[in-house]
Amino acid sequence: MSAVDRAAALRSEANASVPAALIALLRSVKRIWVVPHERPDGDALGAALGLQGILAQRGVEVAVLCSEVPPKVYEVIPTLDRVLLSPPDWTPDAVILVDCGDTKRAGSVGALVQELPSSVQRATIDHHVSNTSASPLEWIDPKAAATCEMVSLIGVALEADLAVDGGALATTLATGVIMDTATFQHNNTTPRTLQVAGLLLAAGAPISEISRRLYRAKPYTQVQLHARVLDRVEQADSGKTVWAAMLRSDLAASGATVEESEGIVDTLAQINEADVALFFKEESASETRLSIRTKESGLDATAIAAAFSGGGHARAAGASIPSSLDTAVAAVLQCVASLRAERGEAS
Ligand SMILES: [Mn+2]
C-alpha cells in the first residue's frame, strides 16, 4: 500500500481527531512561530519541525523557536539546523506550543511568547495527561503516543505530501513517534500509532535507522563511562535493591560528558533479581543527584523520592540531595529498607 493510500485510510480518523478550529487556524495563517518545550527531546523537535514541513507546503512561513541548542543525537531529524535560538524580525499571526501545555515549559522562548501582542493567536498541540486546557485551539490528546503522532494526523487532514523531500518530513515525524514509544515498546503504542508509523515508513522514514541512532548508538567515551560506573554496582536488601554511583572523577577518567551518564539507571533497572534500581551522581562535595527506577510489583519510586524532596512517576523518579555522595547513599538505602519493612517485605 502506498503512502497516499495509507494517508487516505487515516483521513476519517484525522478529520475526527484534529479540532476543526485548529485546522481552520492552520489554513488561514501566513506566518507563525512554533515552540517546543525547553530542553527539547525528539518528539518536541520532530513535532515543531514536522509542522514546519507540512505548513511550508501551503506557503506558510514558520519559525521554529527553541530556548536551547538541540542535543546532537537529534541530528537524525534532517532539518534540525532550521531551529532558531532567537526570534525572527517579524510578528507572527499565531504561536503554537508543541509537546507542552504552557509557556512556562518553553523556557526563555516562553517569556518572548508572553510578550507578543494579544492579537497573536495561541494554540497548543500536546499529548501530556497533565495538560487540562479546553480551548478549541488547544488539541490535547493523552491517548496519542507522541505529539508527532498528532502532527502526522494534521498532515493527513491538510492533505500534505508526507513523502516530500525523499522522506525528510516523514523521518522528522517518525523520530518523535519512535522516541516517545521507545520504538513501539512502551504501552502507549496503540493501533493508531502503528498506522501512523506505517504511513511514515511508506513515506520514506527509515524506522530501523532512526531507532538505532536514538537508542542503540553511543560514543566510545559513553561506553567507557558506563563500564566504570557499572563495574561498581552493588546489591542491598538481599539483592532486591541495586545501586551504583558516578564520581566526578569518572567523567575526567573516561573523557565523557555528564549527559553521557544517560542510560546507566536503565541498565541497573534491567537486573532480574532487583525491583528497585538507584543511580547516584556526585555533583559536588555536598550535592548528590538520585535517579530511581522501580518495577511494577516493587516500591513506589515517588515514595523514595519524596523522602528527599524529589518527585516523578511511580516507576521513575528522582531527587537532588544536599549531602555528600556517601551520606546520600547511606540515607537512601536506609529509606528503601524502611519502606520495604513498612510493606511487610522480608529482609
Ligand atoms: Mn512527547
mmCIF file of C-alpha atoms and ligand atoms in Angstrom:
data_model
loop_
_atom_site.group_PDB
_atom_site.id
_atom_site.type_symbol
_atom_site.label_atom_id
_atom_site.label_comp_id
_atom_site.label_asym_id
_atom_site.label_seq_id
_atom_site.Cartn_x
_atom_site.Cartn_y
_atom_site.Cartn_z
ATOM 1 C CA MET A 1 0.000 0.000 0.000
ATOM 2 C CA SER A 2 1.444 3.403 -0.966
ATOM 3 C CA ALA A 3 1.857 6.365 1.375
ATOM 4 C CA VAL A 4 -1.004 8.094 -0.457
ATOM 5 C CA ASP A 5 -3.329 5.103 0.159
ATOM 6 C CA ARG A 6 -2.246 4.872 3.779
ATOM 7 C CA ALA A 7 -2.939 8.597 4.275
ATOM 8 C CA ALA A 8 -6.363 8.157 2.695
ATOM 9 C CA ALA A 9 -7.083 5.273 5.091
ATOM 10 C CA LEU A 10 -6.286 7.560 8.034
ATOM 11 C CA ARG A 11 -8.236 10.578 6.751
ATOM 12 C CA SER A 12 -11.505 9.937 8.580
ATOM 13 C CA GLU A 13 -9.570 9.345 11.844
ATOM 14 C CA ALA A 14 -7.618 12.574 11.245
ATOM 15 C CA ASN A 15 -10.755 14.576 10.454
ATOM 16 C CA ALA A 16 -12.484 13.240 13.570
ATOM 17 C CA SER A 17 -9.477 13.842 15.841
ATOM 18 C CA VAL A 18 -7.975 17.189 14.859
ATOM 19 C CA PRO A 19 -10.223 20.034 16.126
ATOM 20 C CA ALA A 20 -11.842 21.929 13.229
ATOM 21 C CA ALA A 21 -10.841 25.253 14.797
ATOM 22 C CA LEU A 22 -7.180 24.221 14.776
ATOM 23 C CA ILE A 23 -7.388 23.158 11.112
ATOM 24 C CA ALA A 24 -9.103 26.470 10.284
ATOM 25 C CA LEU A 25 -6.293 28.350 12.030
ATOM 26 C CA LEU A 26 -3.604 26.386 10.149
ATOM 27 C CA ARG A 27 -5.414 27.040 6.842
ATOM 28 C CA SER A 28 -5.568 30.799 7.485
ATOM 29 C CA VAL A 29 -2.142 31.713 8.906
ATOM 30 C CA LYS A 30 0.639 33.275 6.827
ATOM 31 C CA ARG A 31 3.445 33.460 9.390
ATOM 32 C CA ILE A 32 3.699 31.541 12.644
ATOM 33 C CA TRP A 33 6.063 30.615 15.428
ATOM 34 C CA VAL A 34 6.168 27.005 16.596
ATOM 35 C CA VAL A 35 7.678 26.473 20.039
ATOM 36 C CA PRO A 36 8.768 23.144 21.566
ATOM 37 C CA HIS A 37 9.375 22.789 25.316
ATOM 38 C CA GLU A 38 12.692 23.711 26.914
ATOM 39 C CA ARG A 39 15.483 21.113 26.830
ATOM 40 C CA PRO A 40 13.651 19.683 23.788
ATOM 41 C CA ASP A 41 13.531 15.963 23.038
ATOM 42 C CA GLY A 42 12.988 14.147 19.745
ATOM 43 C CA ASP A 43 9.211 14.398 19.976
ATOM 44 C CA ALA A 44 9.132 18.137 20.696
ATOM 45 C CA LEU A 45 11.656 18.869 17.909
ATOM 46 C CA GLY A 46 10.052 16.429 15.466
ATOM 47 C CA ALA A 47 6.602 17.916 16.071
ATOM 48 C CA ALA A 48 7.811 21.507 15.620
ATOM 49 C CA LEU A 49 9.912 20.826 12.517
ATOM 50 C CA GLY A 50 7.274 18.422 11.150
ATOM 51 C CA LEU A 51 4.614 21.125 11.431
ATOM 52 C CA GLN A 52 7.042 23.473 9.680
ATOM 53 C CA GLY A 53 7.428 20.975 6.817
ATOM 54 C CA ILE A 54 3.661 20.477 6.500
ATOM 55 C CA LEU A 55 2.836 24.190 6.537
ATOM 56 C CA ALA A 56 5.704 25.051 4.183
ATOM 57 C CA GLN A 57 3.732 23.120 1.517
ATOM 58 C CA ARG A 58 0.969 25.706 1.985
ATOM 59 C CA GLY A 59 3.389 28.635 1.641
ATOM 60 C CA VAL A 60 3.299 29.446 5.364
ATOM 61 C CA GLU A 61 6.441 30.978 6.857
ATOM 62 C CA VAL A 62 7.217 29.040 10.053
ATOM 63 C CA ALA A 63 9.859 29.926 12.640
ATOM 64 C CA VAL A 64 10.703 27.041 14.993
ATOM 65 C CA LEU A 65 11.977 28.759 18.116
ATOM 66 C CA CYS A 66 13.751 26.943 20.908
ATOM 67 C CA SER A 67 15.326 28.086 24.180
ATOM 68 C CA GLU A 68 18.364 25.774 23.887
ATOM 69 C CA VAL A 69 20.592 24.261 21.201
ATOM 70 C CA PRO A 70 19.088 20.817 20.431
ATOM 71 C CA PRO A 71 21.226 17.819 21.517
ATOM 72 C CA LYS A 72 23.371 16.322 18.720
ATOM 73 C CA VAL A 73 21.567 12.967 18.831
ATOM 74 C CA TYR A 74 18.549 14.657 17.204
ATOM 75 C CA GLU A 75 20.555 15.340 14.049
ATOM 76 C CA VAL A 76 18.618 12.282 12.876
ATOM 77 C CA ILE A 77 15.998 14.953 12.013
ATOM 78 C CA PRO A 78 17.120 16.193 8.568
ATOM 79 C CA THR A 79 16.015 19.814 9.158
ATOM 80 C CA LEU A 80 17.366 20.190 12.713
ATOM 81 C CA ASP A 81 19.538 23.128 11.621
ATOM 82 C CA ARG A 82 16.387 25.168 10.961
ATOM 83 C CA VAL A 83 15.782 25.556 14.721
ATOM 84 C CA LEU A 84 16.161 29.230 15.708
ATOM 85 C CA LEU A 85 17.513 30.286 19.102
ATOM 86 C CA SER A 86 16.363 33.896 18.750
ATOM 87 C CA PRO A 87 13.131 35.234 17.273
ATOM 88 C CA PRO A 88 12.786 36.397 13.649
ATOM 89 C CA ASP A 89 12.196 40.108 12.972
ATOM 90 C CA TRP A 90 8.504 39.606 12.193
ATOM 91 C CA THR A 91 5.432 39.303 14.389
ATOM 92 C CA PRO A 92 3.528 36.057 13.782
ATOM 93 C CA ASP A 93 -0.210 35.595 13.155
ATOM 94 C CA ALA A 94 -0.168 32.753 15.663
ATOM 95 C CA VAL A 95 2.078 30.879 18.083
ATOM 96 C CA ILE A 96 1.751 27.125 18.533
ATOM 97 C CA LEU A 97 3.252 25.334 21.528
ATOM 98 C CA VAL A 98 4.069 21.683 20.839
ATOM 99 C CA ASP A 99 4.609 18.799 23.284
ATOM 100 C CA CYS A 100 3.925 21.043 26.287
ATOM 101 C CA GLY A 101 0.957 22.828 27.755
ATOM 102 C CA ASP A 102 2.093 26.281 28.737
ATOM 103 C CA THR A 103 4.706 28.921 28.090
ATOM 104 C CA LYS A 104 6.394 28.250 31.443
ATOM 105 C CA ARG A 105 7.624 24.940 29.964
ATOM 106 C CA ALA A 106 9.092 26.758 26.964
ATOM 107 C CA GLY A 107 11.994 28.378 28.844
ATOM 108 C CA SER A 108 13.287 31.737 27.633
ATOM 109 C CA VAL A 109 11.178 31.498 24.447
ATOM 110 C CA GLY A 110 8.059 31.149 26.629
ATOM 111 C CA ALA A 111 8.775 34.606 28.053
ATOM 112 C CA LEU A 112 9.042 36.023 24.496
ATOM 113 C CA VAL A 113 5.689 34.442 23.622
ATOM 114 C CA GLN A 114 4.049 36.075 26.627
ATOM 115 C CA GLU A 115 5.300 39.479 25.431
ATOM 116 C CA LEU A 116 3.657 39.127 21.981
ATOM 117 C CA PRO A 117 0.566 41.310 21.354
ATOM 118 C CA SER A 118 -2.726 39.752 22.480
ATOM 119 C CA SER A 119 -3.887 39.822 18.824
ATOM 120 C CA VAL A 120 -1.487 36.949 18.115
ATOM 121 C CA GLN A 121 -3.497 33.706 18.322
ATOM 122 C CA ARG A 122 -2.284 30.995 20.680
ATOM 123 C CA ALA A 123 -2.665 27.268 20.090
ATOM 124 C CA THR A 124 -1.309 24.103 21.709
ATOM 125 C CA ILE A 125 -0.720 20.574 20.415
ATOM 126 C CA ASP A 126 0.188 18.175 23.223
ATOM 127 C CA HIS A 127 -0.290 14.609 24.458
ATOM 128 C CA HIS A 128 0.544 15.075 28.144
ATOM 129 C CA VAL A 129 -2.198 13.992 30.506
ATOM 130 C CA SER A 130 -1.271 16.825 32.907
ATOM 131 C CA ASN A 131 -2.423 19.314 30.277
ATOM 132 C CA THR A 132 -6.038 20.241 31.071
ATOM 133 C CA SER A 133 -6.676 23.132 28.700
ATOM 134 C CA ALA A 134 -10.069 23.031 26.928
ATOM 135 C CA SER A 135 -9.773 25.822 24.328
ATOM 136 C CA PRO A 136 -10.741 24.662 20.785
ATOM 137 C CA LEU A 137 -7.340 25.877 19.623
ATOM 138 C CA GLU A 138 -5.676 23.566 22.119
ATOM 139 C CA TRP A 139 -5.621 19.974 20.968
ATOM 140 C CA ILE A 140 -4.669 17.749 23.899
ATOM 141 C CA ASP A 141 -4.814 14.013 23.224
ATOM 142 C CA PRO A 142 -3.405 11.906 26.090
ATOM 143 C CA LYS A 143 -4.116 8.749 24.036
ATOM 144 C CA ALA A 144 -1.598 9.845 21.407
ATOM 145 C CA ALA A 145 1.759 8.141 21.972
ATOM 146 C CA ALA A 146 3.612 11.221 20.738
ATOM 147 C CA THR A 147 2.919 14.782 19.671
ATOM 148 C CA CYS A 148 4.426 13.656 16.339
ATOM 149 C CA GLU A 149 1.546 11.152 16.002
ATOM 150 C CA MET A 150 -0.835 14.129 16.309
ATOM 151 C CA VAL A 151 1.114 16.335 13.867
ATOM 152 C CA SER A 152 1.135 13.441 11.376
ATOM 153 C CA LEU A 153 -2.680 13.401 11.603
ATOM 154 C CA ILE A 154 -2.690 17.162 10.982
ATOM 155 C CA GLY A 155 -0.627 16.447 7.861
ATOM 156 C CA VAL A 156 -3.221 13.874 6.782
ATOM 157 C CA ALA A 157 -6.131 16.256 7.493
ATOM 158 C CA LEU A 158 -4.436 19.033 5.471
ATOM 159 C CA GLU A 159 -3.668 16.516 2.692
ATOM 160 C CA ALA A 160 0.043 17.351 2.857
ATOM 161 C CA ASP A 161 2.586 15.272 0.912
ATOM 162 C CA LEU A 162 4.290 13.373 3.749
ATOM 163 C CA ALA A 163 6.726 11.703 1.298
ATOM 164 C CA VAL A 164 8.202 15.066 0.236
ATOM 165 C CA ASP A 165 11.986 15.660 0.100
ATOM 166 C CA GLY A 166 12.958 12.000 -0.187
ATOM 167 C CA GLY A 167 11.283 11.123 3.104
ATOM 168 C CA ALA A 168 12.777 14.012 5.134
ATOM 169 C CA LEU A 169 9.406 15.123 6.538
ATOM 170 C CA ALA A 170 8.366 11.533 7.307
ATOM 171 C CA THR A 171 11.724 10.989 9.069
ATOM 172 C CA THR A 172 11.185 14.116 11.169
ATOM 173 C CA LEU A 173 7.744 12.948 12.324
ATOM 174 C CA ALA A 174 8.826 9.319 12.845
ATOM 175 C CA THR A 175 11.633 10.490 15.155
ATOM 176 C CA GLY A 176 9.099 11.685 17.737
ATOM 177 C CA VAL A 177 6.950 8.562 17.485
ATOM 178 C CA ILE A 178 9.993 6.285 17.909
ATOM 179 C CA MET A 179 11.351 8.479 20.730
ATOM 180 C CA ASP A 180 8.204 8.514 22.851
ATOM 181 C CA THR A 181 7.352 4.818 22.363
ATOM 182 C CA ALA A 182 10.979 3.616 22.714
ATOM 183 C CA THR A 183 10.457 2.076 19.260
ATOM 184 C CA PHE A 184 6.916 0.806 19.983
ATOM 185 C CA GLN A 185 7.954 -0.882 23.252
ATOM 186 C CA HIS A 186 6.025 1.310 25.729
ATOM 187 C CA ASN A 187 2.375 0.583 26.434
ATOM 188 C CA ASN A 188 1.379 3.969 24.953
ATOM 189 C CA THR A 189 1.654 2.332 21.496
ATOM 190 C CA THR A 190 -1.862 1.951 20.016
ATOM 191 C CA PRO A 191 -3.143 0.573 16.707
ATOM 192 C CA ARG A 192 -3.335 4.218 15.533
ATOM 193 C CA THR A 193 0.331 4.774 16.487
ATOM 194 C CA LEU A 194 1.298 1.823 14.295
ATOM 195 C CA GLN A 195 -0.957 3.023 11.469
ATOM 196 C CA VAL A 196 0.748 6.431 11.573
ATOM 197 C CA ALA A 197 4.156 4.719 11.724
ATOM 198 C CA GLY A 198 3.168 2.550 8.742
ATOM 199 C CA LEU A 199 2.270 5.689 6.818
ATOM 200 C CA LEU A 200 5.585 7.365 7.727
ATOM 201 C CA LEU A 201 7.558 4.227 6.803
ATOM 202 C CA ALA A 202 5.788 4.084 3.435
ATOM 203 C CA ALA A 203 6.524 7.816 3.028
ATOM 204 C CA GLY A 204 10.264 7.188 3.340
ATOM 205 C CA ALA A 205 11.116 7.270 7.069
ATOM 206 C CA PRO A 206 13.887 4.712 7.810
ATOM 207 C CA ILE A 207 12.310 3.439 11.066
ATOM 208 C CA SER A 208 15.094 0.967 11.855
ATOM 209 C CA GLU A 209 17.905 3.503 11.290
ATOM 210 C CA ILE A 210 16.134 6.211 13.323
ATOM 211 C CA SER A 211 15.691 3.742 16.187
ATOM 212 C CA ARG A 212 19.338 2.689 16.002
ATOM 213 C CA ARG A 213 20.547 6.291 16.138
ATOM 214 C CA LEU A 214 18.241 7.184 19.049
ATOM 215 C CA TYR A 215 18.563 4.022 21.129
ATOM 216 C CA ARG A 216 21.434 1.815 20.009
ATOM 217 C CA ALA A 217 24.300 4.213 19.270
ATOM 218 C CA LYS A 218 26.855 5.595 21.761
ATOM 219 C CA PRO A 219 30.187 7.399 21.633
ATOM 220 C CA TYR A 220 33.160 5.341 22.866
ATOM 221 C CA THR A 221 33.545 7.656 25.872
ATOM 222 C CA GLN A 222 29.987 6.858 26.954
ATOM 223 C CA VAL A 223 30.647 3.101 26.947
ATOM 224 C CA GLN A 224 33.824 3.726 28.985
ATOM 225 C CA LEU A 225 31.873 5.827 31.496
ATOM 226 C CA HIS A 226 29.132 3.196 31.824
ATOM 227 C CA ALA A 227 31.747 0.455 32.230
ATOM 228 C CA ARG A 228 33.490 2.322 35.068
ATOM 229 C CA VAL A 229 30.250 3.023 36.930
ATOM 230 C CA LEU A 230 28.640 -0.387 36.357
ATOM 231 C CA ASP A 231 31.860 -2.099 37.488
ATOM 232 C CA ARG A 232 30.991 -0.792 40.962
ATOM 233 C CA VAL A 233 27.361 -1.968 41.021
ATOM 234 C CA GLU A 234 26.254 -3.112 44.483
ATOM 235 C CA GLN A 235 23.326 -5.019 45.921
ATOM 236 C CA ALA A 236 21.308 -4.331 49.071
ATOM 237 C CA ASP A 237 18.166 -5.859 50.598
ATOM 238 C CA SER A 238 19.285 -9.387 49.615
ATOM 239 C CA GLY A 239 19.679 -8.271 46.006
ATOM 240 C CA LYS A 240 16.239 -6.648 45.665
ATOM 241 C CA THR A 241 17.895 -3.216 45.590
ATOM 242 C CA VAL A 242 20.772 -2.478 43.223
ATOM 243 C CA TRP A 243 22.740 0.726 43.086
ATOM 244 C CA ALA A 244 25.756 2.373 41.514
ATOM 245 C CA ALA A 245 27.347 5.794 41.842
ATOM 246 C CA MET A 246 29.105 8.030 39.346
ATOM 247 C CA LEU A 247 32.002 10.029 40.806
ATOM 248 C CA ARG A 248 33.056 13.373 39.389
ATOM 249 C CA SER A 249 36.418 11.777 38.617
ATOM 250 C CA ASP A 250 34.707 9.198 36.359
ATOM 251 C CA LEU A 251 33.968 11.912 33.796
ATOM 252 C CA ALA A 252 37.601 13.006 33.510
ATOM 253 C CA ALA A 253 38.823 9.399 33.511
ATOM 254 C CA SER A 254 36.535 8.398 30.634
ATOM 255 C CA GLY A 255 36.528 11.699 28.757
ATOM 256 C CA ALA A 256 32.718 11.625 28.806
ATOM 257 C CA THR A 257 30.269 14.472 29.332
ATOM 258 C CA VAL A 258 27.752 14.390 32.152
ATOM 259 C CA GLU A 259 24.951 13.804 29.583
ATOM 260 C CA GLU A 260 26.642 10.517 28.678
ATOM 261 C CA SER A 261 25.598 9.091 32.060
ATOM 262 C CA GLU A 262 22.139 8.835 30.454
ATOM 263 C CA GLY A 263 21.044 5.200 30.407
ATOM 264 C CA ILE A 264 23.081 3.874 33.338
ATOM 265 C CA VAL A 265 19.993 3.702 35.543
ATOM 266 C CA ASP A 266 18.128 1.856 32.784
ATOM 267 C CA THR A 267 20.826 -0.838 32.727
ATOM 268 C CA LEU A 268 20.549 -1.158 36.522
ATOM 269 C CA ALA A 269 16.769 -1.462 36.172
ATOM 270 C CA GLN A 270 17.228 -4.461 33.859
ATOM 271 C CA ILE A 271 18.697 -6.614 36.671
ATOM 272 C CA ASN A 272 16.245 -9.508 37.121
ATOM 273 C CA GLU A 273 16.737 -10.022 40.860
ATOM 274 C CA ALA A 274 16.046 -6.384 41.831
ATOM 275 C CA ASP A 275 12.820 -4.357 41.954
ATOM 276 C CA VAL A 276 14.488 -1.078 42.960
ATOM 277 C CA ALA A 277 17.384 0.444 40.979
ATOM 278 C CA LEU A 278 19.211 3.528 42.291
ATOM 279 C CA PHE A 279 21.738 5.642 40.423
ATOM 280 C CA PHE A 280 23.679 8.299 42.339
ATOM 281 C CA LYS A 281 25.559 11.109 40.626
ATOM 282 C CA GLU A 282 28.145 13.036 42.639
ATOM 283 C CA GLU A 283 27.512 16.646 41.580
ATOM 284 C CA SER A 284 29.775 18.334 44.160
ATOM 285 C CA ALA A 285 31.169 17.624 47.624
ATOM 286 C CA SER A 286 27.763 18.499 49.098
ATOM 287 C CA GLU A 287 25.261 17.718 46.296
ATOM 288 C CA THR A 288 24.155 14.305 45.006
ATOM 289 C CA ARG A 289 21.618 13.583 42.267
ATOM 290 C CA LEU A 290 19.486 10.452 42.695
ATOM 291 C CA SER A 291 17.612 8.603 39.910
ATOM 292 C CA ILE A 292 15.190 5.822 40.854
ATOM 293 C CA ARG A 293 13.563 3.057 38.776
ATOM 294 C CA THR A 294 11.154 0.526 40.284
ATOM 295 C CA LYS A 295 9.360 -2.472 38.850
ATOM 296 C CA GLU A 296 5.579 -2.944 38.680
ATOM 297 C CA SER A 297 5.493 -5.109 41.835
ATOM 298 C CA GLY A 298 8.042 -3.016 43.733
ATOM 299 C CA LEU A 299 8.032 0.142 45.834
ATOM 300 C CA ASP A 300 6.558 3.376 44.510
ATOM 301 C CA ALA A 301 9.521 5.417 43.245
ATOM 302 C CA THR A 302 7.793 8.662 44.262
ATOM 303 C CA ALA A 303 7.702 7.445 47.903
ATOM 304 C CA ILE A 304 11.504 7.142 47.871
ATOM 305 C CA ALA A 305 11.951 10.448 46.031
ATOM 306 C CA ALA A 306 9.518 12.277 48.330
ATOM 307 C CA ALA A 307 11.678 11.416 51.354
ATOM 308 C CA PHE A 308 14.349 13.600 49.710
ATOM 309 C CA SER A 309 12.023 16.362 48.410
ATOM 310 C CA GLY A 310 12.037 14.899 44.898
ATOM 311 C CA GLY A 311 9.272 13.640 42.619
ATOM 312 C CA GLY A 312 8.357 11.887 39.410
ATOM 313 C CA HIS A 313 6.266 8.872 38.473
ATOM 314 C CA ALA A 314 5.585 5.574 40.276
ATOM 315 C CA ARG A 315 8.164 3.698 38.174
ATOM 316 C CA ALA A 316 10.696 6.519 37.573
ATOM 317 C CA ALA A 317 11.547 9.355 39.945
ATOM 318 C CA GLY A 318 14.459 11.448 41.162
ATOM 319 C CA ALA A 319 15.730 13.903 43.743
ATOM 320 C CA SER A 320 18.597 16.301 44.417
ATOM 321 C CA ILE A 321 20.082 15.568 47.838
ATOM 322 C CA PRO A 322 22.135 18.277 49.582
ATOM 323 C CA SER A 323 24.710 15.839 51.002
ATOM 324 C CA SER A 324 27.966 14.192 50.065
ATOM 325 C CA LEU A 325 27.722 11.045 47.968
ATOM 326 C CA ASP A 326 28.483 8.667 50.878
ATOM 327 C CA THR A 327 25.923 10.313 53.160
ATOM 328 C CA ALA A 328 23.272 10.328 50.419
ATOM 329 C CA VAL A 329 23.820 6.636 49.558
ATOM 330 C CA ALA A 330 23.530 5.613 53.221
ATOM 331 C CA ALA A 331 20.356 7.696 53.739
ATOM 332 C CA VAL A 332 18.616 6.441 50.586
ATOM 333 C CA LEU A 333 19.445 2.763 51.242
ATOM 334 C CA GLN A 334 18.130 3.204 54.807
ATOM 335 C CA CYS A 335 14.949 4.805 53.427
ATOM 336 C CA VAL A 336 14.367 1.969 50.921
ATOM 337 C CA ALA A 337 14.886 -0.647 53.660
ATOM 338 C CA SER A 338 12.349 1.150 55.907
ATOM 339 C CA LEU A 339 9.771 1.399 53.103
ATOM 340 C CA ARG A 340 10.219 -2.329 52.443
ATOM 341 C CA ALA A 341 9.723 -3.065 56.158
ATOM 342 C CA GLU A 342 6.524 -0.937 56.157
ATOM 343 C CA ARG A 343 5.187 -3.070 53.305
ATOM 344 C CA GLY A 344 5.973 -6.170 55.331
ATOM 345 C CA GLU A 345 8.651 -7.376 52.926
ATOM 346 C CA ALA A 346 11.010 -9.938 54.412
ATOM 347 C CA SER A 347 14.520 -8.523 54.632
HETATM 348 MN MN MN B 1 6.109 13.844 23.647
#
